[in-house]
Amino acid sequence: MKPSGWQELLLAALFAMLAAFVPLVANGYWLSIAVTAMMYLALATSWALFSGPTHYISLATGAFFGIGGYLVGSMMSDYQLAFWVPLVVAPVVAALLAMLIGLATLRLSGVYFVIFTLGLAEMIRNLISWIQNNFLGSRGLYVLTDLRDQHIYWMLLAVAAVVYLLGWLINRSRLGFALRIIGNDETVARHVGINTATAKVILFTTTGFFAALVGAIIAPRWSYIEPNQVFSPQLSFLVVIMALLGGAGRLWGPLVGVIPFTIIWEWVGVQFPNQSFLFMGLAFLLIVYVLPNGVVGRIEQLRARLREREA
Amino acid sequence: MIRRRLFNLAATAALAGLALSGAAQAAEVIKLGAIAPKTGPLAGGAVVTQWPNIQLWVEQVNARGGLDVGGTQMMIELIEYDDKTNPGEHIKLAQRLAEQDQVDFVVAPYGTGFNIAAAPIYGRYGYPMIAVSAITDKMDELTERYPNLFFTLGTTTAFVDGVKEILVEQREAGAIGNEIAMVNVADAFGIELADRARELFTEAGFELVYDKSYPLGTPDLSPVMKGAKDSGAKAFVAWSYPPDSFGLAEQAIIEDLDVSVYYSAVATSFPAFGDAYGGKINNVLGAGGTNVDDPAIAAYRAAHLDVTGKVADYWASANTYAALQILEQAIEGAGTKDKETVTQYIKDNSFDTVMGTLTFENNVSHTFWSVGQWQDGVFRGVKGTGVEGAVPVRLKDGWVE
């Protein structure tokens, strides 16, 4: 297991290095697709850090992503701060919030947790609208910077790489081991003396941190921030679909899911502009029925079969 | 990608016409890109104001043989995409228009946020962007940053000013007192307008005896309206969006709100608003307005109904069409597809449009309606800047037909 782990890391590093050259060769259109793919890659990988081993499906990505985008908008527009200030503050705020939410809800399990996270983005959006309305007053939140797509792409790539490395380290730590046991049987985990709540909260907080960081990085690309747009429930679903398509059980699973999905999604959007939501629903069904463990799961299954035949 | 079938039809028709007149020539094409919502929260507005005008203009231009670009007749080929009311999607599609489709010109997006999000990209490729459905107080900063961006529908302040002027006039006439009941939708534009109104109304000596907001998408507005009624103010102002402008009118009718001045912002100018409430909303004020007696406007509205099968809205529709006319005249005037030359042409010249003669001063056109009023089934402009034909404001008198 150990040598293959290093191999995996080496491959990932190689991939990241190759990916860094994309902006030098792609034209504006393909670069903008690459930015989208990199954004989902960072989000899906960080999502899988928590949801992969624990099997808790979190739909909170949109909420944390929105906090990142909104804080950048508000701090730059309302308080004239430089871009890097919210870039540092937003993830911390989101992480604190994730921690509080984790402490309050991760005792719930299964479907209760899913429903809570689904409602979270909506709740935060309304809360922010209320604050804006009663205390800040809004003049439209402008994020005007000189950052271009390639800069945003490189920042997102760096985030994705860090998330990956972190995931790799966690997998090899006591914490990762604990999470896998929790995912398999939480009762057993508790019985063998694992502090399940702490383990889950730590990972959920990490996920929140990175989702907000990605939201903050992407904000200059949008230039104009409205709560209704940054807190999008669709984003949460897309992240889940992409991670599941690749397979959330392996760290590199989301990578396998995100890239084909982004390209297919783009193609669908261009060919069938009015049916894209239908496609999203179909993709969900297909993944659940045909690829319950994602592409990665299928590959491993095939490998196992081949080995059996050889034996 | 939906390439307009309409284009083919019009092209065929025009070609047939040319062939008959014996002047058949290979039809050159000028590509025009348009991205706006067909789905999502802003789709409701875009299918009323944005899309039908693009359709109308393309069809009209192609029917008369296309654009005359430096002596060559060029048919317009329209490439349109749905941004799903999602800025990320919009940005990606804008790149697609520029890089993959390599369109010659673009129609500016629908919605303030989308115009600002697309401005850096279109700016980089040099496309002139004549924004219509974009209202902000940051025009100076934005046009300085994006010299290809033009604004045509007015500022947030001009918007609130129009309403303030009416309130001041009616106070002087003794129709209303100092008390105003004001509500707003708790969303970007609604908050921005309410915030500005609080300053301007207070400066003018008014007292906001009722000042409440409601979240976007609130299904039941009856508590809001009951509160406004109980305040006893004779003037009611709502900085509202499409669904709630309707909801508020409905509640005002139910509660029989006793006011002399009733204003609701976006979508009051939609023909559907008049259709929904008929004579009950007579003398309701709203954002926008137009001068239906103007012959150019009347001809435009007739063509709009004829070609798209829909009645044009009484506000930004005419501005949207005028923006396309500006693009048309600039391309023909400059006589080239070169974007930089066309952009400079827009800055330097004046344009004869359905909105009258339009010119840009630092990329901003100061010809627009800010307040209109439903008067006997027609929504007429009562306050505006640089426009002619404003009619006197009438007082609201009950909600019975």
mmCIF file of N, CA, C and O in Angstrom, chain A residues 27-30 32-33 36 77 80 125-126 129-130 132-134 136-140 142 144-146 148-149 221-224 226-229 234 265-266 269-274 276-277, chain B residues 1-2 38-39 81-82 84-89 91-93 95-96 99-100 112-114 116-117 120 124-125 136 138 141-142 145-146 184 186-188 191-192 195-196 198-199 213 215-216:
data_model
loop_
_atom_site.group_PDB
_atom_site.id
_atom_site.type_symbol
_atom_site.label_atom_id
_atom_site.label_comp_id
_atom_site.label_asym_id
_atom_site.label_seq_id
_atom_site.Cartn_x
_atom_site.Cartn_y
_atom_site.Cartn_z
ATOM 1 N N ASN A 27 -6.660 28.770 -25.841
ATOM 2 C CA ASN A 27 -7.189 30.095 -26.152
ATOM 3 C C ASN A 27 -8.216 30.494 -25.092
ATOM 4 O O ASN A 27 -8.493 29.743 -24.162
ATOM 5 N N GLY A 28 -8.764 31.689 -25.211
ATOM 6 C CA GLY A 28 -9.637 32.221 -24.167
ATOM 7 C C GLY A 28 -10.805 31.313 -23.825
ATOM 8 O O GLY A 28 -11.143 31.119 -22.669
ATOM 9 N N TYR A 29 -11.395 30.735 -24.859
ATOM 10 C CA TYR A 29 -12.567 29.903 -24.612
ATOM 11 C C TYR A 29 -12.205 28.648 -23.836
ATOM 12 O O TYR A 29 -12.832 28.312 -22.828
ATOM 13 N N TRP A 30 -11.167 27.933 -24.297
ATOM 14 C CA TRP A 30 -10.782 26.706 -23.602
ATOM 15 C C TRP A 30 -10.238 27.011 -22.223
ATOM 16 O O TRP A 30 -10.418 26.232 -21.285
ATOM 17 N N SER A 32 -11.365 29.359 -20.349
ATOM 18 C CA SER A 32 -12.507 29.606 -19.465
ATOM 19 C C SER A 32 -13.168 28.294 -19.072
ATOM 20 O O SER A 32 -13.700 28.164 -17.966
ATOM 21 N N ILE A 33 -13.107 27.295 -19.938
ATOM 22 C CA ILE A 33 -13.607 25.974 -19.551
ATOM 23 C C ILE A 33 -12.659 25.356 -18.526
ATOM 24 O O ILE A 33 -13.086 24.746 -17.544
ATOM 25 N N THR A 36 -13.357 26.735 -15.140
ATOM 26 C CA THR A 36 -14.541 26.092 -14.566
ATOM 27 C C THR A 36 -14.189 24.699 -14.056
ATOM 28 O O THR A 36 -14.574 24.312 -12.943
ATOM 29 N N SER A 77 -16.065 46.197 -1.903
ATOM 30 C CA SER A 77 -16.978 47.226 -2.382
ATOM 31 C C SER A 77 -17.409 48.169 -1.248
ATOM 32 O O SER A 77 -17.398 49.383 -1.399
ATOM 33 N N GLN A 80 -13.635 48.989 0.720
ATOM 34 C CA GLN A 80 -12.470 49.334 -0.095
ATOM 35 C C GLN A 80 -11.181 48.625 0.338
ATOM 36 O O GLN A 80 -10.120 49.211 0.357
ATOM 37 N N ARG A 125 -28.118 32.893 2.569
ATOM 38 C CA ARG A 125 -28.451 33.906 1.572
ATOM 39 C C ARG A 125 -29.476 34.905 2.121
ATOM 40 O O ARG A 125 -29.319 36.120 1.989
ATOM 41 N N ASN A 126 -30.500 34.355 2.769
ATOM 42 C CA ASN A 126 -31.521 35.241 3.324
ATOM 43 C C ASN A 126 -30.981 36.087 4.466
ATOM 44 O O ASN A 126 -31.316 37.255 4.602
ATOM 45 N N SER A 129 -28.984 38.876 2.903
ATOM 46 C CA SER A 129 -29.872 39.884 2.333
ATOM 47 C C SER A 129 -30.444 40.769 3.439
ATOM 48 O O SER A 129 -30.546 41.988 3.294
ATOM 49 N N TRP A 130 -30.780 40.139 4.542
ATOM 50 C CA TRP A 130 -31.375 40.870 5.653
ATOM 51 C C TRP A 130 -30.363 41.849 6.254
ATOM 52 O O TRP A 130 -30.663 43.005 6.522
ATOM 53 N N GLN A 132 -27.707 43.092 4.752
ATOM 54 C CA GLN A 132 -27.451 44.122 3.753
ATOM 55 C C GLN A 132 -28.540 45.175 3.778
ATOM 56 O O GLN A 132 -28.293 46.357 3.701
ATOM 57 N N ASN A 133 -29.769 44.692 3.902
ATOM 58 C CA ASN A 133 -30.913 45.570 3.840
ATOM 59 C C ASN A 133 -31.005 46.482 5.055
ATOM 60 O O ASN A 133 -31.310 47.650 4.959
ATOM 61 N N ASN A 134 -30.731 45.910 6.230
ATOM 62 C CA ASN A 134 -30.964 46.668 7.449
ATOM 63 C C ASN A 134 -29.742 47.408 7.970
ATOM 64 O O ASN A 134 -29.881 48.381 8.699
ATOM 65 N N LEU A 136 -26.154 47.435 6.127
ATOM 66 C CA LEU A 136 -25.113 47.902 5.206
ATOM 67 C C LEU A 136 -25.662 48.827 4.135
ATOM 68 O O LEU A 136 -25.074 49.842 3.819
ATOM 69 N N GLY A 137 -26.812 48.484 3.594
ATOM 70 C CA GLY A 137 -27.290 49.192 2.418
ATOM 71 C C GLY A 137 -26.398 48.743 1.296
ATOM 72 O O GLY A 137 -25.200 48.624 1.464
ATOM 73 N N SER A 138 -26.987 48.480 0.154
ATOM 74 C CA SER A 138 -26.164 47.896 -0.889
ATOM 75 C C SER A 138 -26.083 48.832 -2.069
ATOM 76 O O SER A 138 -27.044 49.465 -2.450
ATOM 77 N N ARG A 139 -24.905 48.929 -2.644
ATOM 78 C CA ARG A 139 -24.785 49.688 -3.877
ATOM 79 C C ARG A 139 -24.379 48.741 -4.990
ATOM 80 O O ARG A 139 -23.802 49.151 -5.982
ATOM 81 N N GLY A 140 -24.659 47.492 -4.829
ATOM 82 C CA GLY A 140 -24.153 46.511 -5.781
ATOM 83 C C GLY A 140 -22.715 46.239 -5.405
ATOM 84 O O GLY A 140 -21.959 47.159 -5.098
ATOM 85 N N TYR A 142 -19.151 45.380 -6.270
ATOM 86 C CA TYR A 142 -18.257 45.301 -7.421
ATOM 87 C C TYR A 142 -16.919 44.718 -7.000
ATOM 88 O O TYR A 142 -16.363 45.113 -5.984
ATOM 89 N N LEU A 144 -13.676 44.716 -8.769
ATOM 90 C CA LEU A 144 -12.931 45.135 -9.947
ATOM 91 C C LEU A 144 -11.436 44.975 -9.683
ATOM 92 O O LEU A 144 -10.863 45.677 -8.863
ATOM 93 N N THR A 145 -10.843 44.001 -10.339
ATOM 94 C CA THR A 145 -9.407 43.766 -10.188
ATOM 95 C C THR A 145 -8.808 43.610 -11.577
ATOM 96 O O THR A 145 -9.523 43.595 -12.564
ATOM 97 N N ASP A 146 -7.508 43.474 -11.626
ATOM 98 C CA ASP A 146 -6.865 43.253 -12.921
ATOM 99 C C ASP A 146 -6.552 41.784 -13.148
ATOM 100 O O ASP A 146 -5.814 41.431 -14.052
ATOM 101 N N ARG A 148 -6.805 38.155 -14.426
ATOM 102 C CA ARG A 148 -7.410 37.568 -15.609
ATOM 103 C C ARG A 148 -7.560 36.062 -15.419
ATOM 104 O O ARG A 148 -7.120 35.509 -14.415
ATOM 105 N N ASP A 149 -8.195 35.444 -16.406
ATOM 106 C CA ASP A 149 -8.519 34.024 -16.256
ATOM 107 C C ASP A 149 -7.314 33.161 -15.877
ATOM 108 O O ASP A 149 -7.424 32.270 -15.049
ATOM 109 N N ARG A 221 -13.649 37.095 -11.162
ATOM 110 C CA ARG A 221 -14.042 36.702 -12.500
ATOM 111 C C ARG A 221 -15.477 37.156 -12.784
ATOM 112 O O ARG A 221 -15.838 37.451 -13.907
ATOM 113 N N TRP A 222 -16.298 37.194 -11.738
ATOM 114 C CA TRP A 222 -17.702 37.594 -11.909
ATOM 115 C C TRP A 222 -17.867 39.102 -11.909
ATOM 116 O O TRP A 222 -18.863 39.615 -12.400
ATOM 117 N N SER A 223 -16.935 39.791 -11.287
ATOM 118 C CA SER A 223 -16.919 41.256 -11.234
ATOM 119 C C SER A 223 -18.055 41.901 -10.433
ATOM 120 O O SER A 223 -17.905 42.971 -9.890
ATOM 121 N N TYR A 224 -19.192 41.255 -10.380
ATOM 122 C CA TYR A 224 -20.359 41.858 -9.713
ATOM 123 C C TYR A 224 -21.035 40.753 -8.918
ATOM 124 O O TYR A 224 -21.373 39.721 -9.476
ATOM 125 N N GLU A 226 -23.973 39.242 -6.470
ATOM 126 C CA GLU A 226 -25.304 39.330 -5.872
ATOM 127 C C GLU A 226 -25.520 38.071 -5.063
ATOM 128 O O GLU A 226 -25.201 36.976 -5.526
ATOM 129 N N PRO A 227 -26.059 38.220 -3.833
ATOM 130 C CA PRO A 227 -26.266 37.034 -2.998
ATOM 131 C C PRO A 227 -27.035 35.940 -3.726
ATOM 132 O O PRO A 227 -26.741 34.760 -3.587
ATOM 133 N N ASN A 228 -28.005 36.342 -4.554
ATOM 134 C CA ASN A 228 -28.806 35.321 -5.231
ATOM 135 C C ASN A 228 -28.001 34.486 -6.193
ATOM 136 O O ASN A 228 -28.403 33.408 -6.570
ATOM 137 N N GLN A 229 -26.891 35.033 -6.650
ATOM 138 C CA GLN A 229 -26.108 34.291 -7.617
ATOM 139 C C GLN A 229 -24.990 33.488 -6.984
ATOM 140 O O GLN A 229 -24.670 32.408 -7.453
ATOM 141 N N GLN A 234 -27.547 24.968 -7.167
ATOM 142 C CA GLN A 234 -27.123 24.138 -8.293
ATOM 143 C C GLN A 234 -25.665 23.731 -8.152
ATOM 144 O O GLN A 234 -25.278 22.620 -8.486
ATOM 145 N N TRP A 265 -20.936 18.717 -19.966
ATOM 146 C CA TRP A 265 -21.897 19.738 -19.494
ATOM 147 C C TRP A 265 -21.870 20.946 -20.415
ATOM 148 O O TRP A 265 -22.895 21.527 -20.750
ATOM 149 N N GLU A 266 -20.675 21.306 -20.852
ATOM 150 C CA GLU A 266 -20.505 22.422 -21.767
ATOM 151 C C GLU A 266 -21.185 22.100 -23.104
ATOM 152 O O GLU A 266 -21.911 22.918 -23.671
ATOM 153 N N GLY A 269 -24.869 22.233 -22.732
ATOM 154 C CA GLY A 269 -25.328 23.614 -22.615
ATOM 155 C C GLY A 269 -25.406 24.292 -23.981
ATOM 156 O O GLY A 269 -26.284 25.106 -24.235
ATOM 157 N N VAL A 270 -24.475 23.950 -24.858
ATOM 158 C CA VAL A 270 -24.441 24.585 -26.172
ATOM 159 C C VAL A 270 -25.467 23.946 -27.109
ATOM 160 O O VAL A 270 -26.158 24.629 -27.854
ATOM 161 N N GLN A 271 -25.599 22.626 -27.033
ATOM 162 C CA GLN A 271 -26.506 21.928 -27.939
ATOM 163 C C GLN A 271 -27.969 22.028 -27.508
ATOM 164 O O GLN A 271 -28.849 22.207 -28.325
ATOM 165 N N PHE A 272 -28.202 21.854 -26.216
ATOM 166 C CA PHE A 272 -29.590 21.822 -25.723
ATOM 167 C C PHE A 272 -29.759 22.865 -24.619
ATOM 168 O O PHE A 272 -29.905 22.511 -23.456
ATOM 169 N N PRO A 273 -29.727 24.148 -24.986
ATOM 170 C CA PRO A 273 -29.724 25.173 -23.949
ATOM 171 C C PRO A 273 -30.943 25.101 -23.019
ATOM 172 O O PRO A 273 -30.883 25.547 -21.884
ATOM 173 N N ASN A 274 -32.022 24.519 -23.491
ATOM 174 C CA ASN A 274 -33.227 24.545 -22.665
ATOM 175 C C ASN A 274 -33.447 23.267 -21.867
ATOM 176 O O ASN A 274 -34.383 23.158 -21.098
ATOM 177 N N SER A 276 -30.844 21.589 -20.059
ATOM 178 C CA SER A 276 -29.668 21.192 -19.290
ATOM 179 C C SER A 276 -30.024 20.635 -17.908
ATOM 180 O O SER A 276 -29.342 19.763 -17.395
ATOM 181 N N PHE A 277 -31.111 21.142 -17.322
ATOM 182 C CA PHE A 277 -31.473 20.634 -15.991
ATOM 183 C C PHE A 277 -31.962 19.183 -16.063
ATOM 184 O O PHE A 277 -31.703 18.392 -15.175
ATOM 185 N N MET B 1 -26.261 25.510 -29.762
ATOM 186 C CA MET B 1 -26.311 26.746 -30.525
ATOM 187 C C MET B 1 -27.595 26.784 -31.335
ATOM 188 O O MET B 1 -27.953 25.827 -31.995
ATOM 189 N N ILE B 2 -28.272 27.878 -31.247
ATOM 190 C CA ILE B 2 -29.469 28.018 -32.076
ATOM 191 C C ILE B 2 -29.195 29.107 -33.089
ATOM 192 O O ILE B 2 -29.132 30.270 -32.759
ATOM 193 N N LYS B 38 -32.518 32.672 -20.933
ATOM 194 C CA LYS B 38 -33.760 32.074 -21.427
ATOM 195 C C LYS B 38 -34.370 31.233 -20.314
ATOM 196 O O LYS B 38 -35.520 30.831 -20.377
ATOM 197 N N THR B 39 -33.520 30.913 -19.318
ATOM 198 C CA THR B 39 -34.000 30.196 -18.135
ATOM 199 C C THR B 39 -33.422 30.882 -16.907
ATOM 200 O O THR B 39 -32.505 31.686 -17.021
ATOM 201 N N TYR B 81 -27.145 32.417 -27.203
ATOM 202 C CA TYR B 81 -26.967 31.442 -26.134
ATOM 203 C C TYR B 81 -27.758 31.851 -24.897
ATOM 204 O O TYR B 81 -27.988 33.030 -24.661
ATOM 205 N N ASP B 82 -28.101 30.841 -24.114
ATOM 206 C CA ASP B 82 -28.791 31.058 -22.839
ATOM 207 C C ASP B 82 -27.745 31.026 -21.724
ATOM 208 O O ASP B 82 -27.036 30.038 -21.583
ATOM 209 N N LYS B 84 -28.491 31.045 -18.606
ATOM 210 C CA LYS B 84 -29.158 30.422 -17.462
ATOM 211 C C LYS B 84 -29.160 31.340 -16.229
ATOM 212 O O LYS B 84 -29.215 30.865 -15.095
ATOM 213 N N THR B 85 -29.053 32.643 -16.431
ATOM 214 C CA THR B 85 -28.948 33.613 -15.338
ATOM 215 C C THR B 85 -27.780 33.268 -14.418
ATOM 216 O O THR B 85 -27.849 33.431 -13.207
ATOM 217 N N ASN B 86 -26.693 32.777 -14.992
ATOM 218 C CA ASN B 86 -25.541 32.368 -14.197
ATOM 219 C C ASN B 86 -24.298 33.079 -14.740
ATOM 220 O O ASN B 86 -23.922 32.880 -15.882
ATOM 221 N N PRO B 87 -23.676 33.950 -13.910
ATOM 222 C CA PRO B 87 -22.574 34.753 -14.425
ATOM 223 C C PRO B 87 -21.396 33.906 -14.928
ATOM 224 O O PRO B 87 -20.778 34.247 -15.939
ATOM 225 N N GLY B 88 -21.104 32.800 -14.236
ATOM 226 C CA GLY B 88 -20.000 31.942 -14.664
ATOM 227 C C GLY B 88 -20.250 31.421 -16.068
ATOM 228 O O GLY B 88 -19.373 31.429 -16.939
ATOM 229 N N GLU B 89 -21.485 30.996 -16.282
ATOM 230 C CA GLU B 89 -21.905 30.487 -17.587
ATOM 231 C C GLU B 89 -21.794 31.591 -18.649
ATOM 232 O O GLU B 89 -21.316 31.367 -19.753
ATOM 233 N N ILE B 91 -19.862 34.216 -18.721
ATOM 234 C CA ILE B 91 -18.469 34.535 -19.041
ATOM 235 C C ILE B 91 -17.895 33.516 -20.014
ATOM 236 O O ILE B 91 -17.228 33.849 -20.987
ATOM 237 N N LYS B 92 -18.193 32.242 -19.750
ATOM 238 C CA LYS B 92 -17.696 31.170 -20.595
ATOM 239 C C LYS B 92 -18.256 31.312 -22.018
ATOM 240 O O LYS B 92 -17.533 31.188 -23.002
ATOM 241 N N LEU B 93 -19.552 31.606 -22.096
ATOM 242 C CA LEU B 93 -20.183 31.748 -23.406
ATOM 243 C C LEU B 93 -19.663 32.975 -24.157
ATOM 244 O O LEU B 93 -19.517 32.952 -25.378
ATOM 245 N N GLN B 95 -16.677 34.105 -23.971
ATOM 246 C CA GLN B 95 -15.394 33.665 -24.540
ATOM 247 C C GLN B 95 -15.642 32.832 -25.788
ATOM 248 O O GLN B 95 -14.910 32.918 -26.765
ATOM 249 N N ARG B 96 -16.689 32.020 -25.709
ATOM 250 C CA ARG B 96 -17.004 31.167 -26.843
ATOM 251 C C ARG B 96 -17.370 32.008 -28.081
ATOM 252 O O ARG B 96 -16.922 31.733 -29.182
ATOM 253 N N GLU B 99 -14.022 33.518 -29.328
ATOM 254 C CA GLU B 99 -12.953 32.632 -29.798
ATOM 255 C C GLU B 99 -13.436 31.586 -30.804
ATOM 256 O O GLU B 99 -12.797 31.357 -31.813
ATOM 257 N N GLN B 100 -14.548 30.928 -30.476
ATOM 258 C CA GLN B 100 -14.998 29.838 -31.333
ATOM 259 C C GLN B 100 -15.842 30.347 -32.496
ATOM 260 O O GLN B 100 -15.619 30.002 -33.638
ATOM 261 N N THR B 112 -27.782 44.221 -14.822
ATOM 262 C CA THR B 112 -26.608 44.996 -14.415
ATOM 263 C C THR B 112 -25.394 44.104 -14.189
ATOM 264 O O THR B 112 -24.323 44.338 -14.732
ATOM 265 N N GLY B 113 -25.585 43.058 -13.378
ATOM 266 C CA GLY B 113 -24.471 42.188 -13.023
ATOM 267 C C GLY B 113 -23.841 41.540 -14.234
ATOM 268 O O GLY B 113 -22.611 41.411 -14.306
ATOM 269 N N PHE B 114 -24.651 41.168 -15.192
ATOM 270 C CA PHE B 114 -24.134 40.461 -16.356
ATOM 271 C C PHE B 114 -23.364 41.395 -17.283
ATOM 272 O O PHE B 114 -22.381 40.999 -17.900
ATOM 273 N N ILE B 116 -21.661 43.940 -16.263
ATOM 274 C CA ILE B 116 -20.378 44.206 -15.613
ATOM 275 C C ILE B 116 -19.474 42.983 -15.676
ATOM 276 O O ILE B 116 -18.271 43.092 -15.876
ATOM 277 N N ALA B 117 -20.072 41.788 -15.550
ATOM 278 C CA ALA B 117 -19.268 40.564 -15.613
ATOM 279 C C ALA B 117 -18.696 40.344 -17.014
ATOM 280 O O ALA B 117 -17.587 39.836 -17.163
ATOM 281 N N PRO B 120 -15.196 42.984 -18.950
ATOM 282 C CA PRO B 120 -13.759 42.764 -19.141
ATOM 283 C C PRO B 120 -13.456 41.917 -20.373
ATOM 284 O O PRO B 120 -12.485 42.194 -21.090
ATOM 285 N N ARG B 124 -11.611 43.186 -23.733
ATOM 286 C CA ARG B 124 -10.340 42.634 -24.181
ATOM 287 C C ARG B 124 -10.362 42.346 -25.687
ATOM 288 O O ARG B 124 -9.386 42.524 -26.380
ATOM 289 N N TYR B 125 -11.512 41.885 -26.165
ATOM 290 C CA TYR B 125 -11.611 41.584 -27.593
ATOM 291 C C TYR B 125 -12.007 42.812 -28.411
ATOM 292 O O TYR B 125 -12.120 42.737 -29.625
ATOM 293 N N THR B 136 -26.796 51.676 -12.705
ATOM 294 C CA THR B 136 -25.833 51.732 -11.608
ATOM 295 C C THR B 136 -25.417 53.182 -11.398
ATOM 296 O O THR B 136 -25.599 54.021 -12.276
ATOM 297 N N LYS B 138 -22.285 53.700 -10.661
ATOM 298 C CA LYS B 138 -20.827 53.624 -10.841
ATOM 299 C C LYS B 138 -20.410 53.771 -12.292
ATOM 300 O O LYS B 138 -19.359 53.287 -12.691
ATOM 301 N N GLU B 141 -16.791 55.201 -13.123
ATOM 302 C CA GLU B 141 -15.689 54.289 -12.835
ATOM 303 C C GLU B 141 -15.660 53.137 -13.842
ATOM 304 O O GLU B 141 -14.597 52.733 -14.304
ATOM 305 N N LEU B 142 -16.843 52.636 -14.171
ATOM 306 C CA LEU B 142 -16.913 51.483 -15.066
ATOM 307 C C LEU B 142 -16.514 51.837 -16.502
ATOM 308 O O LEU B 142 -15.796 51.086 -17.150
ATOM 309 N N ARG B 145 -12.823 52.234 -16.777
ATOM 310 C CA ARG B 145 -12.138 50.950 -16.778
ATOM 311 C C ARG B 145 -12.370 50.193 -18.089
ATOM 312 O O ARG B 145 -11.481 49.548 -18.603
ATOM 313 N N TYR B 146 -13.597 50.268 -18.593
ATOM 314 C CA TYR B 146 -13.943 49.569 -19.828
ATOM 315 C C TYR B 146 -14.408 50.576 -20.871
ATOM 316 O O TYR B 146 -15.605 50.844 -20.997
ATOM 317 N N ASN B 184 -39.417 47.689 0.109
ATOM 318 C CA ASN B 184 -38.485 47.262 -0.936
ATOM 319 C C ASN B 184 -38.225 45.771 -0.849
ATOM 320 O O ASN B 184 -38.318 45.169 0.214
ATOM 321 N N ALA B 186 -35.772 42.767 -0.695
ATOM 322 C CA ALA B 186 -34.427 42.689 -0.128
ATOM 323 C C ALA B 186 -33.502 41.962 -1.085
ATOM 324 O O ALA B 186 -33.080 40.838 -0.852
ATOM 325 N N ASP B 187 -33.227 42.619 -2.212
ATOM 326 C CA ASP B 187 -32.293 42.053 -3.172
ATOM 327 C C ASP B 187 -31.505 43.216 -3.763
ATOM 328 O O ASP B 187 -31.939 44.366 -3.678
ATOM 329 N N ALA B 188 -30.382 42.907 -4.389
ATOM 330 C CA ALA B 188 -29.417 43.935 -4.784
ATOM 331 C C ALA B 188 -30.024 45.267 -5.230
ATOM 332 O O ALA B 188 -29.814 46.300 -4.601
ATOM 333 N N ILE B 191 -32.522 46.959 -2.766
ATOM 334 C CA ILE B 191 -31.842 47.525 -1.603
ATOM 335 C C ILE B 191 -31.144 48.825 -1.990
ATOM 336 O O ILE B 191 -31.216 49.833 -1.285
ATOM 337 N N GLU B 192 -30.507 48.788 -3.137
ATOM 338 C CA GLU B 192 -29.767 49.956 -3.597
ATOM 339 C C GLU B 192 -30.694 51.156 -3.787
ATOM 340 O O GLU B 192 -30.396 52.261 -3.361
ATOM 341 N N ASP B 195 -32.123 52.407 -0.429
ATOM 342 C CA ASP B 195 -31.087 53.091 0.310
ATOM 343 C C ASP B 195 -30.926 54.535 -0.176
ATOM 344 O O ASP B 195 -30.841 55.478 0.599
ATOM 345 N N ARG B 196 -30.909 54.680 -1.489
ATOM 346 C CA ARG B 196 -30.777 56.005 -2.099
ATOM 347 C C ARG B 196 -32.024 56.840 -1.816
ATOM 348 O O ARG B 196 -31.929 58.039 -1.551
ATOM 349 N N ARG B 198 -34.052 56.637 0.736
ATOM 350 C CA ARG B 198 -34.077 57.076 2.125
ATOM 351 C C ARG B 198 -33.347 58.411 2.260
ATOM 352 O O ARG B 198 -33.836 59.346 2.897
ATOM 353 N N GLU B 199 -32.189 58.511 1.620
ATOM 354 C CA GLU B 199 -31.424 59.767 1.671
ATOM 355 C C GLU B 199 -32.175 60.899 0.983
ATOM 356 O O GLU B 199 -32.389 61.963 1.559
ATOM 357 N N SER B 213 -38.860 45.926 4.399
ATOM 358 C CA SER B 213 -38.413 45.142 3.253
ATOM 359 C C SER B 213 -38.994 43.736 3.357
ATOM 360 O O SER B 213 -39.436 43.319 4.419
ATOM 361 N N PRO B 215 -38.297 39.577 1.657
ATOM 362 C CA PRO B 215 -37.335 38.807 0.858
ATOM 363 C C PRO B 215 -37.843 38.569 -0.562
ATOM 364 O O PRO B 215 -39.052 38.541 -0.799
ATOM 365 N N LEU B 216 -36.886 38.411 -1.468
ATOM 366 C CA LEU B 216 -37.215 38.092 -2.858
ATOM 367 C C LEU B 216 -37.986 36.780 -2.884
ATOM 368 O O LEU B 216 -37.602 35.824 -2.238
#
